[in-house]
PDB file of C-alpha atoms in Angstrom:
ATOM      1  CA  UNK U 131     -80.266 -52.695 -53.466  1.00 82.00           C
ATOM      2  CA  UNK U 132     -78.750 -52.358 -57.163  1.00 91.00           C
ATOM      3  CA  UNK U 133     -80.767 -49.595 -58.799  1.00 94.00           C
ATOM      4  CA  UNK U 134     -81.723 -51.228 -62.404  1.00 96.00           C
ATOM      5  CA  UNK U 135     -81.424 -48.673 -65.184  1.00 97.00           C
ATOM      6  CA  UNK U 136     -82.387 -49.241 -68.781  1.00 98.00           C
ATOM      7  CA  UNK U 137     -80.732 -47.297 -71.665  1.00 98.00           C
ATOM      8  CA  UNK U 138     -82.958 -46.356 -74.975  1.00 98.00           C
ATOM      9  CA  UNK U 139     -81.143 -44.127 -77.194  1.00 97.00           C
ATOM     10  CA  UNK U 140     -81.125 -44.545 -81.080  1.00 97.00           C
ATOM     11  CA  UNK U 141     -77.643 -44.349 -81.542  1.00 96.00           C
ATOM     12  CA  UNK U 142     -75.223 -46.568 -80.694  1.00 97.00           C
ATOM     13  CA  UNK U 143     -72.375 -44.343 -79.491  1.00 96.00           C
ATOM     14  CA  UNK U 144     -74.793 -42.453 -77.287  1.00 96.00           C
ATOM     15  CA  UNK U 145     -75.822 -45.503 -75.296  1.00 97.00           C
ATOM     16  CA  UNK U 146     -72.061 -46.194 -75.315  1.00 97.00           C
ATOM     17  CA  UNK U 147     -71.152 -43.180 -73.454  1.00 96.00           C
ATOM     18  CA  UNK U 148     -74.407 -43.466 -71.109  1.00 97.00           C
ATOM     19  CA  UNK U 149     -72.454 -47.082 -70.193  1.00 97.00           C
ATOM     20  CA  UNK U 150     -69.571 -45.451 -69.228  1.00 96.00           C
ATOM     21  CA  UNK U 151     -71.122 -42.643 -67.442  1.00 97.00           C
ATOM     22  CA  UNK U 152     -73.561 -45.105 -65.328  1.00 96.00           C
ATOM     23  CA  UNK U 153     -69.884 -47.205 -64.839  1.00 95.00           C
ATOM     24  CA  UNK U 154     -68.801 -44.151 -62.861  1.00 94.00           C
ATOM     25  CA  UNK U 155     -71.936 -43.647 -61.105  1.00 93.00           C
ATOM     26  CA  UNK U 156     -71.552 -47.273 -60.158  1.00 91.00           C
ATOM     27  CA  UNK U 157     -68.750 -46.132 -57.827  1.00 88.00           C
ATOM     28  CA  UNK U 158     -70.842 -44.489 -55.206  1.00 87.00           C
ATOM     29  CA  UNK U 159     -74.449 -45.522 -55.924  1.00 88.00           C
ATOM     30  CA  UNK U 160     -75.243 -49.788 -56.825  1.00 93.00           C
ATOM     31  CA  UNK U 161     -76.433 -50.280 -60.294  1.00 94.00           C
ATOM     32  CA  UNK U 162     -77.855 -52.294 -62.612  1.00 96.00           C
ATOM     33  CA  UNK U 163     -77.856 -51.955 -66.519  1.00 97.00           C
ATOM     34  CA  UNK U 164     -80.495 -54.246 -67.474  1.00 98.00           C
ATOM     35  CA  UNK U 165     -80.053 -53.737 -71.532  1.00 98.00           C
ATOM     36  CA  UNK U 166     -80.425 -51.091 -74.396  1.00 98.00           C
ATOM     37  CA  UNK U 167     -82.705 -50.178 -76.883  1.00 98.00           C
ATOM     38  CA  UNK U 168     -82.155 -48.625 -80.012  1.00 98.00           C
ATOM     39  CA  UNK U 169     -86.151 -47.470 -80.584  1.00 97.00           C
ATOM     40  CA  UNK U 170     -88.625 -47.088 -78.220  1.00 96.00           C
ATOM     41  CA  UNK U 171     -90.687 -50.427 -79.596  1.00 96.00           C
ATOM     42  CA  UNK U 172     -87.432 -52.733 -78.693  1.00 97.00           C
ATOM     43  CA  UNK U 173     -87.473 -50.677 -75.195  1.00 97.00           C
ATOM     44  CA  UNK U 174     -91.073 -51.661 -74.028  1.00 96.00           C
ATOM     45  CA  UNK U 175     -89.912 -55.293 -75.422  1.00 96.00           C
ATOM     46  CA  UNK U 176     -86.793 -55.424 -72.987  1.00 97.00           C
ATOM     47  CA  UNK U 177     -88.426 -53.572 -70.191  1.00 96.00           C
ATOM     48  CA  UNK U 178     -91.499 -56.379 -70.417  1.00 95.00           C
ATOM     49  CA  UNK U 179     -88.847 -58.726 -70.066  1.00 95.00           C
ATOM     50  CA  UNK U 180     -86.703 -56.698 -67.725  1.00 96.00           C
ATOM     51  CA  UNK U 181     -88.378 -54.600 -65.488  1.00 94.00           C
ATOM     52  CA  UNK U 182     -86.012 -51.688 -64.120  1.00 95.00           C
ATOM     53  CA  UNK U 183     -86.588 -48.853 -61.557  1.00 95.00           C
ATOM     54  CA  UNK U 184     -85.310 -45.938 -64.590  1.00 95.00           C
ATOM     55  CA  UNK U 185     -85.370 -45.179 -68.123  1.00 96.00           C
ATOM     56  CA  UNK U 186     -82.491 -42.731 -69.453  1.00 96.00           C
ATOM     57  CA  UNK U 187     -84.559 -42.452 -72.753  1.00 95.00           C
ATOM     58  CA  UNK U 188     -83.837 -39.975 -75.685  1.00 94.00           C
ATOM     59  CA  UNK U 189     -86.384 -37.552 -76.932  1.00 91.00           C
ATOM     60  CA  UNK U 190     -85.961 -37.573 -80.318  1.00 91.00           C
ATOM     61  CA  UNK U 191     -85.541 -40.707 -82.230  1.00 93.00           C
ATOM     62  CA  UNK U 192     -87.149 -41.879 -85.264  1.00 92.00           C
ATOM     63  CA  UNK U 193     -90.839 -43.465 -85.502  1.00 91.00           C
ATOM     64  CA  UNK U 194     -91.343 -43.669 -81.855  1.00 94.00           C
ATOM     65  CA  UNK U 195     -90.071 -40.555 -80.080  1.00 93.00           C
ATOM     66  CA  UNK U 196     -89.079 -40.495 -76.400  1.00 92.00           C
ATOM     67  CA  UNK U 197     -92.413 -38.845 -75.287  1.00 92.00           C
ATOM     68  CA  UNK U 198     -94.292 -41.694 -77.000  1.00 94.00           C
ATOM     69  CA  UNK U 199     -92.936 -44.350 -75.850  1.00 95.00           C
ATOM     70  CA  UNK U 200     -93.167 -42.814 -71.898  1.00 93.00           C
ATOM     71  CA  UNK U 201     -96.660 -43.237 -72.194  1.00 92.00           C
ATOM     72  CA  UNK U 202     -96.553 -46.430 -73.338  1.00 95.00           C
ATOM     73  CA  UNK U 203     -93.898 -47.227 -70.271  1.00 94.00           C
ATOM     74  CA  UNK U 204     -96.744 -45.953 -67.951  1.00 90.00           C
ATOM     75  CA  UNK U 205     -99.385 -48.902 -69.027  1.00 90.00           C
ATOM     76  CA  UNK U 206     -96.806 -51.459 -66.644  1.00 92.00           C
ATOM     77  CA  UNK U 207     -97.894 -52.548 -63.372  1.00 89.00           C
ATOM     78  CA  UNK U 208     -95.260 -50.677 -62.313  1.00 90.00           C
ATOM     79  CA  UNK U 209     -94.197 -48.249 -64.248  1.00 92.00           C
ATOM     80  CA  UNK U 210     -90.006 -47.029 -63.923  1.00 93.00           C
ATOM     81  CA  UNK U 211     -89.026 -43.534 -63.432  1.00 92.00           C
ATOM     82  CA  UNK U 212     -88.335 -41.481 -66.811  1.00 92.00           C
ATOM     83  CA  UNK U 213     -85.158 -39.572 -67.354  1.00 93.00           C
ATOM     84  CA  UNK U 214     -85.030 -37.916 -70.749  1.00 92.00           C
ATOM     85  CA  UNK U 215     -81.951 -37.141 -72.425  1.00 93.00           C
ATOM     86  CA  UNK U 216     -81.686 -34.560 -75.276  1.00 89.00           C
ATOM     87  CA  UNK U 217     -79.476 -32.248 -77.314  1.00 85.00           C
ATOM     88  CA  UNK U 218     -80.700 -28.422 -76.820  1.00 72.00           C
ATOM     89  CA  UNK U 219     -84.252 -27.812 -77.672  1.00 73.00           C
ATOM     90  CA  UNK U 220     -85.818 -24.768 -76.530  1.00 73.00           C
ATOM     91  CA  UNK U 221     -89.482 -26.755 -76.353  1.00 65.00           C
ATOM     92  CA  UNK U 222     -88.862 -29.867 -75.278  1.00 71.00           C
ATOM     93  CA  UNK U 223     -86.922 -27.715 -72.409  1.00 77.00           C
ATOM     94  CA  UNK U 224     -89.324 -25.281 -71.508  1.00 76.00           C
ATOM     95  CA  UNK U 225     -91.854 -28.292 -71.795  1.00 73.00           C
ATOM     96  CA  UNK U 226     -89.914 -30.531 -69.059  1.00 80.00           C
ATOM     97  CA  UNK U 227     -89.516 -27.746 -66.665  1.00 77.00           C
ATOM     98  CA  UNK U 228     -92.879 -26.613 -66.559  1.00 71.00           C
ATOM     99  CA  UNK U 229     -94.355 -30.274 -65.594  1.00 72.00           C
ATOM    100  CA  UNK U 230     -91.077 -30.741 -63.458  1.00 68.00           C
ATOM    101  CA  UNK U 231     -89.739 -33.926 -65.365  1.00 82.00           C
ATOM    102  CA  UNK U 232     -86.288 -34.441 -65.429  1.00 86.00           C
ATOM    103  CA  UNK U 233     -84.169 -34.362 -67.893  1.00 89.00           C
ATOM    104  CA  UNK U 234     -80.522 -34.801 -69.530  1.00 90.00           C
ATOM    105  CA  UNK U 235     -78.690 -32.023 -72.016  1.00 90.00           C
ATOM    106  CA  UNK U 236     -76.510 -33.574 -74.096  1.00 91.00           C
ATOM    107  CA  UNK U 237     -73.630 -33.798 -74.014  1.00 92.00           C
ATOM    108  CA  UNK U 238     -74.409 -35.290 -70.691  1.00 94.00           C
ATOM    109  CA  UNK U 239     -71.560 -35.377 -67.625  1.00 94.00           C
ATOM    110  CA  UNK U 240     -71.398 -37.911 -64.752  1.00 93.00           C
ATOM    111  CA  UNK U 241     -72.227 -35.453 -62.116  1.00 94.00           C
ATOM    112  CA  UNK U 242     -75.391 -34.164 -63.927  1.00 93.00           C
ATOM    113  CA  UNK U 243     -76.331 -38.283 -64.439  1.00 95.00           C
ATOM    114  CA  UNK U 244     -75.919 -39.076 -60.642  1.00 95.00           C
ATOM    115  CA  UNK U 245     -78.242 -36.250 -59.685  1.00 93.00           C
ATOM    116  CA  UNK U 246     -80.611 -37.073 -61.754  1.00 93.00           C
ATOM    117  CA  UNK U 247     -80.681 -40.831 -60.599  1.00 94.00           C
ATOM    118  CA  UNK U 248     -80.498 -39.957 -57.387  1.00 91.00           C
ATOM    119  CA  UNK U 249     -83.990 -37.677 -58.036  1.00 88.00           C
ATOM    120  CA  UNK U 250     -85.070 -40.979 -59.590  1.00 87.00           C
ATOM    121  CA  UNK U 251     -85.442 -42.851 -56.687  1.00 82.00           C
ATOM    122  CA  UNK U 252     -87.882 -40.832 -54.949  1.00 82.00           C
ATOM    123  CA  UNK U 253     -89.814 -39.915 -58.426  1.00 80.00           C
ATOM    124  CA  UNK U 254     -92.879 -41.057 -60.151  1.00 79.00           C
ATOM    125  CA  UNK U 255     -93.598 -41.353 -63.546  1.00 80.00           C
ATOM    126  CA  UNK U 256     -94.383 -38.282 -65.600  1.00 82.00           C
ATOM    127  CA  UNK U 257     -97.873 -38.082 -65.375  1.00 81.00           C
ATOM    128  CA  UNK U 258    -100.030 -38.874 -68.506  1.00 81.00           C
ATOM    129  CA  UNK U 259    -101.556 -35.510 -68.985  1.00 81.00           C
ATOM    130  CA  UNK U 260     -98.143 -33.720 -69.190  1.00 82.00           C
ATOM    131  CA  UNK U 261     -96.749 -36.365 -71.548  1.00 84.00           C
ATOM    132  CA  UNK U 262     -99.780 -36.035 -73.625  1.00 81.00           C
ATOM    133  CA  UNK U 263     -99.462 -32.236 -73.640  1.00 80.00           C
ATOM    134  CA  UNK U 264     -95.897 -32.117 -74.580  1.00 82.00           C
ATOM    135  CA  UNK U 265     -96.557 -34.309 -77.718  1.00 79.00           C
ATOM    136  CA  UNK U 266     -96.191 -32.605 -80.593  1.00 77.00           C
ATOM    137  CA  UNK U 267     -97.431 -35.083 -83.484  1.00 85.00           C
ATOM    138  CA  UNK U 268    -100.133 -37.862 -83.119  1.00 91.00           C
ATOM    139  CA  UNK U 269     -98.864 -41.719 -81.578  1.00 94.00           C
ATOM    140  CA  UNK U 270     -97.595 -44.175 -84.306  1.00 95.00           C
ATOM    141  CA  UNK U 271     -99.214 -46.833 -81.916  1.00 97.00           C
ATOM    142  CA  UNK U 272    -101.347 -47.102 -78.776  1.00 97.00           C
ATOM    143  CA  UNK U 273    -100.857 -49.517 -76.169  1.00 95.00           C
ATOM    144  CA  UNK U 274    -102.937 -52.097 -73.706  1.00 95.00           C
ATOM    145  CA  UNK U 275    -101.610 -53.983 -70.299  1.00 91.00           C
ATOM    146  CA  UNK U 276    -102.041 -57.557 -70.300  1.00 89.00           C
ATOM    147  CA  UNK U 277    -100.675 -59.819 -68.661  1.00 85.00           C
ATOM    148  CA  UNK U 278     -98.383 -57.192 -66.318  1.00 85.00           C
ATOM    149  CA  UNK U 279     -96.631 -56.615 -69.989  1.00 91.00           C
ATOM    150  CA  UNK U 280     -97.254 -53.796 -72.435  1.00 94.00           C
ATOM    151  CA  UNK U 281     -98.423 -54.481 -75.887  1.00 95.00           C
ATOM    152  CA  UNK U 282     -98.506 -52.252 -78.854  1.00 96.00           C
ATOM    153  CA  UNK U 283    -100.942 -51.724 -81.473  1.00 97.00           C
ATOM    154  CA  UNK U 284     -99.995 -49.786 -84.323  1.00 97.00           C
ATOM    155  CA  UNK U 285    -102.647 -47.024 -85.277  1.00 97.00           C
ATOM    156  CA  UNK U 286    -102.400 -47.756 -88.973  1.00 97.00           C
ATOM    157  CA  UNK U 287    -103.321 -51.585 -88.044  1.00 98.00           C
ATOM    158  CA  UNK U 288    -106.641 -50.558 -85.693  1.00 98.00           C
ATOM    159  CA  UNK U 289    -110.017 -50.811 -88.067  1.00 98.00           C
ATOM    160  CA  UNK U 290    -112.222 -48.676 -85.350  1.00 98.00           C
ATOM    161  CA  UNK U 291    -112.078 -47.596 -81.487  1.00 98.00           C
ATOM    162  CA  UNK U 292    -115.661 -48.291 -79.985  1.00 97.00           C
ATOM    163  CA  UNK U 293    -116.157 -46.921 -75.964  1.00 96.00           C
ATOM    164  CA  UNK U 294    -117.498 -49.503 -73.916  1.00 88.00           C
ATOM    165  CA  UNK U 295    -118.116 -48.876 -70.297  1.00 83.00           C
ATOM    166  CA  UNK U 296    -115.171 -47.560 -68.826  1.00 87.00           C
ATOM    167  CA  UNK U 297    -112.921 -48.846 -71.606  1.00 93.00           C
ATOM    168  CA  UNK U 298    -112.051 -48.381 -75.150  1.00 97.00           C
ATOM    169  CA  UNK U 299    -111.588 -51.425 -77.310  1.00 97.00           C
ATOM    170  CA  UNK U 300    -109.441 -51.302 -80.275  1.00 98.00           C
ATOM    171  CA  UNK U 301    -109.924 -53.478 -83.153  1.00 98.00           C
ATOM    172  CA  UNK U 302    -107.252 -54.552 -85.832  1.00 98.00           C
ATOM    173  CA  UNK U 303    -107.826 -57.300 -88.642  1.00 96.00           C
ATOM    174  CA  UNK U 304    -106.249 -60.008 -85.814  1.00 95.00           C
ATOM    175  CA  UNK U 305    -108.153 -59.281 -82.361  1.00 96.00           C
ATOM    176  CA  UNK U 306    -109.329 -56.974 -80.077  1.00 96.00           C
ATOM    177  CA  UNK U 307    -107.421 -55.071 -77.269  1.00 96.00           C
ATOM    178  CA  UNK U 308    -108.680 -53.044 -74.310  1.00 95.00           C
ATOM    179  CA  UNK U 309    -107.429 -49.489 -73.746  1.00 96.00           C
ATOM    180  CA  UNK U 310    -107.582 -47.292 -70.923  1.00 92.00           C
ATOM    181  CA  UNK U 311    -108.088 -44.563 -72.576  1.00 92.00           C
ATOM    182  CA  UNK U 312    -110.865 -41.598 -73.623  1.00 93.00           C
ATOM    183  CA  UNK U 313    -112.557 -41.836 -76.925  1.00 96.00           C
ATOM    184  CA  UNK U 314    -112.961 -38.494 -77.170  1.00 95.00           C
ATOM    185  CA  UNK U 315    -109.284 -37.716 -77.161  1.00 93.00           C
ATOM    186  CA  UNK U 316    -108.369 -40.328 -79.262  1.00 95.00           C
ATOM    187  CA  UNK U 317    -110.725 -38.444 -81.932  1.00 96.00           C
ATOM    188  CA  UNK U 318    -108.656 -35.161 -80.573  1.00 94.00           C
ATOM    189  CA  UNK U 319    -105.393 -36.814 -81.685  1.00 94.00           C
ATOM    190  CA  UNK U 320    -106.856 -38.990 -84.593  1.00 96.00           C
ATOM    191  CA  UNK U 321    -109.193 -36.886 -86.284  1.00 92.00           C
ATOM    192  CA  UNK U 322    -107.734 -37.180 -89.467  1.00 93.00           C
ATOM    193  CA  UNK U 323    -107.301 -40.938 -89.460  1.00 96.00           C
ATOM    194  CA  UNK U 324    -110.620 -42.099 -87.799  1.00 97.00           C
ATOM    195  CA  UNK U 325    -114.390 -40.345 -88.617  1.00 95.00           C
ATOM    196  CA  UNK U 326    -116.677 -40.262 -85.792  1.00 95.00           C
ATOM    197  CA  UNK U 327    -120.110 -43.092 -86.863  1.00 94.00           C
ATOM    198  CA  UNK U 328    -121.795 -42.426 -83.848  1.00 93.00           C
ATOM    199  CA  UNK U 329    -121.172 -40.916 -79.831  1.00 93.00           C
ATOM    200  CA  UNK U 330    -119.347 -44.637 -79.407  1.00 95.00           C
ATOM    201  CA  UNK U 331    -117.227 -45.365 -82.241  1.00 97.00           C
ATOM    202  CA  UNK U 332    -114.603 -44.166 -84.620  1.00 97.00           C
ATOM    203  CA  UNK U 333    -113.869 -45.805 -87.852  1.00 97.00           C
ATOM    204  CA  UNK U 334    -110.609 -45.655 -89.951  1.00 97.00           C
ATOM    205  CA  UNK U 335    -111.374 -43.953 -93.013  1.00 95.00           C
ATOM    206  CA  UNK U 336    -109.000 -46.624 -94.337  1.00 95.00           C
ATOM    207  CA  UNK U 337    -110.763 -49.717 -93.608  1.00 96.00           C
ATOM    208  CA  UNK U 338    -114.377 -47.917 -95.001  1.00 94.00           C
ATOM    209  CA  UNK U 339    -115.147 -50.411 -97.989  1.00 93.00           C
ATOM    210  CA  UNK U 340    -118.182 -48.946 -98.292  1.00 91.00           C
ATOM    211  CA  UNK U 341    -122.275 -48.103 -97.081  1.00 91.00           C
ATOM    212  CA  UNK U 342    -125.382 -50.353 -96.857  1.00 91.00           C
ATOM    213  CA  UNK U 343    -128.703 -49.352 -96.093  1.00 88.00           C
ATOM    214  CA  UNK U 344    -129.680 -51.842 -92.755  1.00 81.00           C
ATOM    215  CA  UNK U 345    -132.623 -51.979 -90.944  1.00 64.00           C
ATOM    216  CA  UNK U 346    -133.298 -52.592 -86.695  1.00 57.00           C
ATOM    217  CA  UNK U 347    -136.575 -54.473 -86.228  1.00 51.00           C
ATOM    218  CA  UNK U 348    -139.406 -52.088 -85.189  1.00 45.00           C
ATOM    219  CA  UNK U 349    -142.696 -53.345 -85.689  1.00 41.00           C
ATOM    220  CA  UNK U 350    -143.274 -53.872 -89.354  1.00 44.00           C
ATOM    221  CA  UNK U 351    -140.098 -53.645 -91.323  1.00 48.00           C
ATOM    222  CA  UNK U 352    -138.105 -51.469 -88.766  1.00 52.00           C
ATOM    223  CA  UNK U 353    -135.940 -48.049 -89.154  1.00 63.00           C
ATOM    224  CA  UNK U 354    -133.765 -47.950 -92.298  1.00 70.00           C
ATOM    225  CA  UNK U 355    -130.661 -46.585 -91.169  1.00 84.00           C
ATOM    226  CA  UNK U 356    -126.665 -46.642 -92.978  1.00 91.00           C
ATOM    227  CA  UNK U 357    -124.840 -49.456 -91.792  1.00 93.00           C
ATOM    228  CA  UNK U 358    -120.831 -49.150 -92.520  1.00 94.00           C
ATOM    229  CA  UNK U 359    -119.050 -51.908 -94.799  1.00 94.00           C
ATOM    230  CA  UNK U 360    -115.168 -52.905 -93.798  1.00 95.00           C
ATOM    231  CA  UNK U 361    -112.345 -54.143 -95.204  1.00 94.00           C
ATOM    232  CA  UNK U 362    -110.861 -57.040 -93.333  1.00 94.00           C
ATOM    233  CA  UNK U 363    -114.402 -57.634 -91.246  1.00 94.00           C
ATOM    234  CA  UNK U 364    -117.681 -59.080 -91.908  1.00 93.00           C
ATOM    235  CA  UNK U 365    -118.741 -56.956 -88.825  1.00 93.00           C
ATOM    236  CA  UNK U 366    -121.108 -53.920 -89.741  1.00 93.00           C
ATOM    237  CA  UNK U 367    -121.158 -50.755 -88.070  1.00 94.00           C
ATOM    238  CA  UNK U 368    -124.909 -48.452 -87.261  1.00 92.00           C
ATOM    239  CA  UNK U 369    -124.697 -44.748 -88.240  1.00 92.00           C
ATOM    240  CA  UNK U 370    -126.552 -42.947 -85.738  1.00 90.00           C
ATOM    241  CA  UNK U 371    -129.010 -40.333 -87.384  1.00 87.00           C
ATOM    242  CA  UNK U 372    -126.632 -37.538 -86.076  1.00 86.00           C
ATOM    243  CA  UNK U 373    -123.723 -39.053 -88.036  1.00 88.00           C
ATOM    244  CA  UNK U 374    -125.753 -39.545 -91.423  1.00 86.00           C
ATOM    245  CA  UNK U 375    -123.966 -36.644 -93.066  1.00 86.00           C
ATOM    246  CA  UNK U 376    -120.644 -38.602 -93.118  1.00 84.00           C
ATOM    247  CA  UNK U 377    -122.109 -41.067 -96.059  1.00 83.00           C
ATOM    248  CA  UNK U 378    -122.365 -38.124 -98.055  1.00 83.00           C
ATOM    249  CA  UNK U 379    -119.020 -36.406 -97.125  1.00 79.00           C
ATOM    250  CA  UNK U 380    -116.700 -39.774 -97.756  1.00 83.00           C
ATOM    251  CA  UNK U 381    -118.292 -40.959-100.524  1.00 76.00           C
ATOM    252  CA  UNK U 382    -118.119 -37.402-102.492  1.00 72.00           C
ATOM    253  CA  UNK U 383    -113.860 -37.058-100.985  1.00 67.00           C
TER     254      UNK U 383
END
């Protein structure tokens, strides 16, 4: 069985060469080039409509690096084998070879690729705590499985992240998405995008319009507490009593 291979590199005469290279491959193991990809957002588009087995996907490419978008690549039902490809880089090298992940140095040679797909076969996906560990900047977007495809949610586009049971749900102007992920590292990578209104949600300090006083019936009048105005939403969000402090902070920045 044809071994389908996807190619994501950001510039056009690199994912010519990887074409020719795979062409040579071809010759003693069965493959299939499903497409390219120029960013990583127009990879996770072709691989939802193309699922492959591998990924030869470049570390360093504009908006959405090569890290990034492997995680992203890891919310599919089945998620393909990653091979990264890169131009000498003392981290991102020392990075891949202490959480074993293969990888390409470019100027990359047909023997090199075949060993690597070869590997492929018999790998797994990099796993998401060495992915996360080798980022080096925050996500431009985060990203939720529906559907067996991967969608994308820009972080600039999300109003809050509020935990709910096991998930987190992610809230733009649009509609809400469900995230596997852990609030509490979101506010690791986020902190200075999103403020912390109670132990269950983050807010955007972007899409703060403002602070009410609110009230939660309790006997005769209830418990004044600060209730968070946003932009884009009628929706108002508590303050715990722990949280209060923020009023003060954001509306003196």
């Amino acid at each position: 069985m044809a071994l389908r291979v996807a190619i994501v590199d950001d510039e056009a005469p690199a994912r010519s060469r990887l074409r020719d290279l795979l062409a040579d491959c071809a010759e003693k193991q069965p493959l299939e080039i499903v497409g390219d990809a120029a960013s990583g957002a127009a990879a996770l588009e072709l691989i939802n409509a193309k699922p492959c087995d591998v990924v030869l996907l470049d570390v360093r490419m504009p908006g959405m690096d090569g890290i990034e978008t492997a995680q992203h690549l890891r919310q599919l039902e089945n998620p393909p084998a990653i091979i990264f490809a890169t131009a000498y880089d003392a981290y991102a090298l020392k990075a891949f070879e202490v959480n074993a992940i293969d990888y390409l140095l470019k100027p990359i040679r047909a023997a090199r690729l075949a060993e690597a797909l070869a590997k492929a076969q018999k790998s797994r996906p990099p796993p998401p705590e060495a992915l996360a560990d080798m980022r080096r900047a925050p996500r431009t977007a985060l990203s939720a499985s529906e559907r067996g495809k991967v969608h994308l949610i820009p972080v600039a586009d999300i109003l809050y992240l509020r935990a709910e049971l096991k998930y987190v749900t992610a809230r733009t102007r649009e509609r809400e998405f469900l995230l596997d992920e852990s609030l509490t590292r979101l506010e690791e990578e986020f902190g200075e995008r999103f403020v912390r209104v109670h132990r269950s949600c983050l807010v955007a300090r972007a899409a703060i319009k403002g602070f009410e006083r609110g009230s939660t019936a309790n006997g005769d009048g209830g418990d004044s507490h600060w209730e968070v105005l946003l932009n884009w939403l009628t929706e108002r969000i508590a303050v715990s009593r722990r949280q209060q402090h923020i009023v003060r902070d954001i509306q003196n920045s």
